[in-house]
Each structure stands twice: as C-alpha cells, then as structure tokens.
Amino acid sequence: MIWFTEYQTENVGLTIKATQVKTIKSKYQEIVVLDTPEFGKVLVLDGAIQTTERDEFMYHEMLVHPALLKHPEPKRVLVIGGGDGGSVREALKHPSVEEVHLCEIDEEVIFVAEKYFPTISNKLRDPKTKIFIEDGSQFLEEKKDFYDVIILDSSDPVGPAEILFKEEFYKKVKGSLRENGIMVAQTESPFLQKDYFEKAVKEIKKVFKNVGVYTGFVPTYPAGMWSYTLASDNINVLEPLNAERFSSLKDLKYLTKDIYENLFSLTPQFVREMT
Ligand code: SAM
C-alpha cells in the first residue's frame, strides 16, 4: 500500500491509501489505475483523479441527465472526452436516444476503462454507441447541425483538454447542435479552481444565449464541490422542462426529481457572483 496524493492546487492535496495496479504512458498522458479501500478502483490521468468506482455516479448523473431532460426529444448525443464510459452509460438510459457518439482523444483510456472499470464502461460496446478516437475540436469540424445534446466530459483545461475550454471551441459546439440543441460542460471546482471555472463560464456566455450553472457534490474532485454549465440558444435551460420524463430513468443514486426541478436553487451566492 502507498499513500497516493493528488495535488489539487499548489497548497492542497487529497491523499488516499492505495495499491498501484497499472501505469501506462500513452501518447497524450500518464494513465494510472489505483485500487483503494475507500473508493474502489480509481482512474488517474497526469496525476489528476478522473473517476472512482465509489463516487462516479455523483458526477455522471449530474452531468448528463439535466441536459437530456431539458431537450424535447434527444435522439443524437455526443460525449467529448469521457473515455471511461460513464456519460455514455447515463445517456443511454433515456428511451428517446438512438445513438451516442463518444469522441475521446486517447484510446488507451478506453482500453483501461474496459479492463479495470467494467461497471462504468459497460455501455461502450452497446449497439447504439459509436466511438471516435479523435481530438474533440477537430471532430466537430465535420459534424454540422447534427447533435441534439453535446456533453463535454473533459479533463482539466491543461494538456490535450485545454482547447475544449475556449470560445472558438464552444462556437464549434454550437454549430454542431441541431435546433433546440443543448450543451452541458463540466466546468471544474468553483471553490478550488476558481480561475478555470470563471473563464469557462465567461467563454460559454459569449457564445450561447441561455446559460445556467449548477453545482453538485463529488468527494474525490477538488473541494468535493463541482460545477456544471448548461447552454442553449433556443431552449431556456433555466426552466425545469419535461420533469415528467424523470420517471423513465432507471437506477439513479444521486439525482432526484426534486433536485432536477430545483437544479439551480442550490447554486451558492459566491458562485452566482462569479458568473
Ligand atoms: N470527468 C472527469 C474529470 O473531470 O475529472 C473527466 C473524465 S474523462 C476520463 C476525460 C477525458 O477527456 C480523458 O480520457 C481525456 O483523454 C479526454 N480528452 C482530453 N482532451 C481531449 C480532446 N481534446 N478531445 C477529446 N478527448 C479529450
């Protein structure tokens, strides 16, 4: 056993007792799999925890379902990043969804997820899922007016994911959405990654007319407090639309109908002031 520390900022670290199971140096990043008594298997990319067996549902349910529920009838969904498969799995819970495309830059992440995280990656080979190994920004160049919902499930805005937090990229996302299209992005911790958060929301607001920020709890992410940003031109994402469809979603452990209907009510004042 070792004590693994993720250095979340220059001054703060999260330390977890762990056994190191696997280390791979891919073309893009260092991929580490840990086995831990508290969180089960943990996926780490370049020193940053991406997902854990124990708390992944908190993140994936909150990232995916609000955007899909707010769309009148989501059929085509794109996940950018998200090679662990958790967002794909959640998107496929929506009966109207016909296809989910996953655009992940690093195929090694997918191999690792399939080998070590079967409960997260179990829908990556679903007949409705199609995987593209490509940079998300380049991928969107060829997909105009195509998706109903685009989910940005990226790693932090450093290295390969930096491009996914810029205005030009959000413009491409907008161009790839069909009428009534909705984007949702993980936008980092408003508490410990204030600069990343503020910048991402600012850039999204330059591109989309309707933007809403909500927060949730993810114990292994910086400060345990995470933000998600919804954006659309035609849909008022601030409204609790289509809540009656909530009952069609199976096996949820974090999101409730109440949380969905009041999604923005728990956004703290200091976070609102930053947006
Ligand atoms: N939710 C997680 C978090 O916030 O810690 C992110 C999970 S997911 C594993 C992030 C994925 O985004 C990684 O597998 C990474 O390879 C992928 N990624 C990074 N930059 C990318 C890009 N430009 N295009 C597509 N995928 C990218």
Short mmCIF file of C-alpha atoms in Angstrom, two decimals, residues 45-243:
data_model
loop_
_atom_site.label_atom_id
_atom_site.label_comp_id
_atom_site.label_asym_id
_atom_site.label_seq_id
_atom_site.Cartn_x
_atom_site.Cartn_y
_atom_site.Cartn_z
CA LEU A 45 -4.62 10.95 -15.67
CA ASP A 46 -1.44 13.01 -15.32
CA GLY A 47 -1.82 12.96 -11.55
CA ALA A 48 -5.50 14.09 -11.51
CA ILE A 49 -8.30 11.77 -10.39
CA GLN A 50 -10.83 11.36 -13.21
CA THR A 51 -13.24 8.86 -11.75
CA THR A 52 -13.61 6.33 -8.96
CA GLU A 53 -15.88 3.31 -8.68
CA ARG A 54 -17.40 4.65 -5.47
CA ASP A 55 -18.37 8.22 -6.39
CA GLU A 56 -18.57 8.25 -10.22
CA PHE A 57 -22.39 8.18 -10.16
CA MET A 58 -22.48 11.55 -8.43
CA TYR A 59 -20.65 13.17 -11.31
CA HIS A 60 -22.08 11.27 -14.27
CA GLU A 61 -25.74 11.58 -13.26
CA MET A 62 -25.44 15.30 -12.61
CA LEU A 63 -23.53 15.94 -15.81
CA VAL A 64 -25.75 14.01 -18.19
CA HIS A 65 -29.41 13.92 -17.14
CA PRO A 66 -30.36 17.59 -16.78
CA ALA A 67 -29.27 18.34 -20.38
CA LEU A 68 -31.09 15.33 -21.81
CA LEU A 69 -34.25 16.02 -19.81
CA LYS A 70 -34.38 19.64 -20.92
CA HIS A 71 -34.26 18.66 -24.59
CA PRO A 72 -37.75 17.94 -26.02
CA GLU A 73 -36.65 14.64 -27.61
CA PRO A 74 -32.91 13.87 -27.57
CA LYS A 75 -32.01 11.36 -30.28
CA ARG A 76 -28.37 12.04 -31.16
CA VAL A 77 -25.94 12.62 -28.31
CA LEU A 78 -22.22 13.35 -28.43
CA VAL A 79 -19.83 12.95 -25.50
CA ILE A 80 -16.45 14.66 -25.91
CA GLY A 81 -13.78 13.20 -23.57
CA GLY A 82 -15.45 10.75 -21.23
CA GLY A 83 -13.39 7.71 -22.29
CA ASP A 84 -14.29 5.95 -19.03
CA GLY A 85 -17.80 5.47 -20.45
CA GLY A 86 -19.85 6.81 -17.53
CA SER A 87 -21.53 9.57 -19.53
CA VAL A 88 -22.36 7.17 -22.38
CA ARG A 89 -23.94 4.76 -19.89
CA GLU A 90 -26.13 7.51 -18.40
CA ALA A 91 -27.15 8.96 -21.80
CA LEU A 92 -28.38 5.54 -22.91
CA LYS A 93 -30.87 5.49 -20.02
CA HIS A 94 -33.04 7.94 -21.99
CA PRO A 95 -35.55 5.98 -24.11
CA SER A 96 -35.58 8.53 -26.97
CA VAL A 97 -31.80 8.30 -27.53
CA GLU A 98 -31.00 6.49 -30.78
CA GLU A 99 -27.24 6.97 -30.92
CA VAL A 100 -24.45 8.13 -28.64
CA HIS A 101 -21.15 9.13 -30.19
CA LEU A 102 -18.07 9.24 -27.98
CA CYS A 103 -15.13 11.33 -29.17
CA GLU A 104 -12.12 10.53 -26.98
CA ILE A 105 -8.61 11.61 -27.95
CA ASP A 106 -6.79 8.76 -26.17
CA GLU A 107 -7.83 5.20 -26.98
CA GLU A 108 -5.69 3.87 -24.12
CA VAL A 109 -8.19 5.43 -21.69
CA ILE A 110 -10.94 3.35 -23.28
CA PHE A 111 -8.88 0.14 -23.08
CA VAL A 112 -8.08 0.81 -19.42
CA ALA A 113 -11.72 1.59 -18.62
CA GLU A 114 -12.89 -1.62 -20.25
CA LYS A 115 -10.34 -3.71 -18.40
CA TYR A 116 -10.47 -2.16 -14.92
CA PHE A 117 -13.79 -0.28 -14.69
CA PRO A 118 -16.46 -2.62 -16.14
CA THR A 119 -19.35 -1.04 -14.22
CA ILE A 120 -18.54 2.36 -15.71
CA SER A 121 -17.60 1.32 -19.25
CA ASN A 122 -20.27 -1.35 -19.77
CA LYS A 123 -22.15 0.56 -22.47
CA LEU A 124 -19.16 1.45 -24.63
CA ARG A 125 -19.89 -1.55 -26.89
CA ASP A 126 -23.66 -1.03 -26.91
CA PRO A 127 -25.11 -1.14 -30.46
CA LYS A 128 -26.20 2.50 -30.05
CA THR A 129 -22.66 3.63 -29.13
CA LYS A 130 -20.09 4.66 -31.70
CA ILE A 131 -16.53 5.51 -30.64
CA PHE A 132 -14.31 8.02 -32.46
CA ILE A 133 -10.65 8.35 -31.46
CA GLU A 134 -10.01 11.99 -32.29
CA ASP A 135 -9.48 15.43 -30.84
CA GLY A 136 -12.92 16.82 -29.93
CA SER A 137 -12.31 20.16 -31.58
CA GLN A 138 -11.27 18.65 -34.93
CA PHE A 139 -14.09 16.14 -34.80
CA LEU A 140 -16.71 18.90 -34.68
CA GLU A 141 -15.42 20.47 -37.91
CA GLU A 142 -17.18 17.71 -39.89
CA LYS A 143 -20.37 17.49 -37.84
CA LYS A 144 -22.55 20.48 -38.58
CA ASP A 145 -26.15 20.74 -37.35
CA PHE A 146 -26.13 17.13 -36.19
CA TYR A 147 -26.49 16.56 -32.42
CA ASP A 148 -29.35 17.22 -30.00
CA VAL A 149 -27.13 17.19 -26.92
CA ILE A 150 -23.35 17.60 -26.62
CA ILE A 151 -21.75 16.64 -23.31
CA LEU A 152 -18.27 18.00 -22.57
CA ASP A 153 -16.79 15.43 -20.20
CA SER A 154 -13.22 16.59 -20.44
CA SER A 155 -10.24 16.53 -18.17
CA ASP A 156 -8.86 19.80 -16.69
CA PRO A 157 -8.02 22.65 -19.12
CA VAL A 158 -4.34 21.74 -19.36
CA GLY A 159 -2.69 19.46 -21.93
CA PRO A 160 -4.99 17.94 -24.58
CA ALA A 161 -8.17 19.31 -22.99
CA GLU A 162 -7.07 22.97 -22.95
CA ILE A 163 -8.66 23.60 -26.33
CA LEU A 164 -12.05 22.36 -25.04
CA PHE A 165 -12.46 25.40 -22.77
CA LYS A 166 -12.09 28.15 -25.40
CA GLU A 167 -14.61 30.38 -27.12
CA GLU A 168 -13.70 29.07 -30.62
CA PHE A 169 -14.42 25.54 -29.44
CA TYR A 170 -17.81 26.49 -27.92
CA LYS A 171 -18.66 28.09 -31.29
CA LYS A 172 -17.96 24.77 -33.00
CA VAL A 173 -20.16 23.00 -30.44
CA LYS A 174 -22.96 25.44 -31.24
CA GLY A 175 -22.51 24.80 -34.97
CA SER A 176 -22.79 21.05 -34.41
CA LEU A 177 -26.06 21.30 -32.50
CA ARG A 178 -29.43 20.95 -34.22
CA GLU A 179 -32.36 23.24 -33.49
CA ASN A 180 -33.20 23.05 -29.76
CA GLY A 181 -29.70 21.70 -29.15
CA ILE A 182 -28.22 21.81 -25.67
CA MET A 183 -24.62 21.67 -24.47
CA VAL A 184 -23.53 20.74 -20.99
CA ALA A 185 -19.95 21.06 -19.79
CA GLN A 186 -18.15 20.04 -16.64
CA THR A 187 -16.73 23.39 -15.54
CA GLU A 188 -14.41 22.48 -12.66
CA SER A 189 -14.49 23.41 -8.98
CA PRO A 190 -15.74 26.96 -8.31
CA PHE A 191 -14.03 26.80 -4.93
CA LEU A 192 -10.52 25.44 -5.61
CA GLN A 193 -10.30 26.06 -9.37
CA LYS A 194 -11.88 29.48 -9.40
CA ASP A 195 -9.98 30.71 -12.46
CA TYR A 196 -10.80 27.68 -14.62
CA PHE A 197 -14.45 27.93 -13.60
CA GLU A 198 -14.86 31.66 -14.20
CA LYS A 199 -13.10 31.55 -17.54
CA ALA A 200 -15.10 28.58 -18.84
CA VAL A 201 -18.45 30.17 -17.95
CA LYS A 202 -17.38 33.52 -19.40
CA GLU A 203 -16.42 31.91 -22.73
CA ILE A 204 -19.65 29.88 -22.85
CA LYS A 205 -21.70 33.04 -22.23
CA LYS A 206 -20.03 34.74 -25.21
CA VAL A 207 -21.44 32.02 -27.48
CA PHE A 208 -24.83 30.90 -26.13
CA LYS A 209 -27.94 32.95 -25.28
CA ASN A 210 -29.19 30.84 -22.35
CA VAL A 211 -26.66 29.67 -19.81
CA GLY A 212 -27.16 28.13 -16.36
CA VAL A 213 -24.62 26.96 -13.78
CA TYR A 214 -25.42 24.34 -11.17
CA THR A 215 -23.29 22.55 -8.61
CA GLY A 216 -23.03 19.10 -7.09
CA PHE A 217 -21.02 17.03 -4.69
CA VAL A 218 -18.17 14.74 -5.88
CA PRO A 219 -15.96 13.69 -2.94
CA THR A 220 -12.77 12.97 -4.91
CA TYR A 221 -12.82 16.15 -7.03
CA PRO A 222 -11.17 19.36 -5.78
CA ALA A 223 -13.05 20.70 -2.75
CA GLY A 224 -15.68 17.99 -3.28
CA MET A 225 -17.74 20.66 -4.97
CA TRP A 226 -18.22 20.54 -8.72
CA SER A 227 -19.86 22.79 -11.32
CA TYR A 228 -21.77 22.01 -14.49
CA THR A 229 -22.82 24.55 -17.11
CA LEU A 230 -25.84 24.15 -19.40
CA ALA A 231 -26.11 26.23 -22.56
CA SER A 232 -28.51 26.58 -25.46
CA ASP A 233 -29.75 29.19 -27.89
CA ASN A 234 -33.37 28.05 -28.28
CA ILE A 235 -34.10 26.27 -25.00
CA ASN A 236 -34.40 28.16 -21.75
CA VAL A 237 -32.15 25.85 -19.75
CA LEU A 238 -33.07 27.59 -16.51
CA GLU A 239 -36.59 26.09 -16.65
CA PRO A 240 -37.25 22.60 -15.18
CA LEU A 241 -38.56 21.33 -18.53
CA ASN A 242 -40.01 17.83 -19.12
CA ALA A 243 -39.73 16.75 -15.47
#
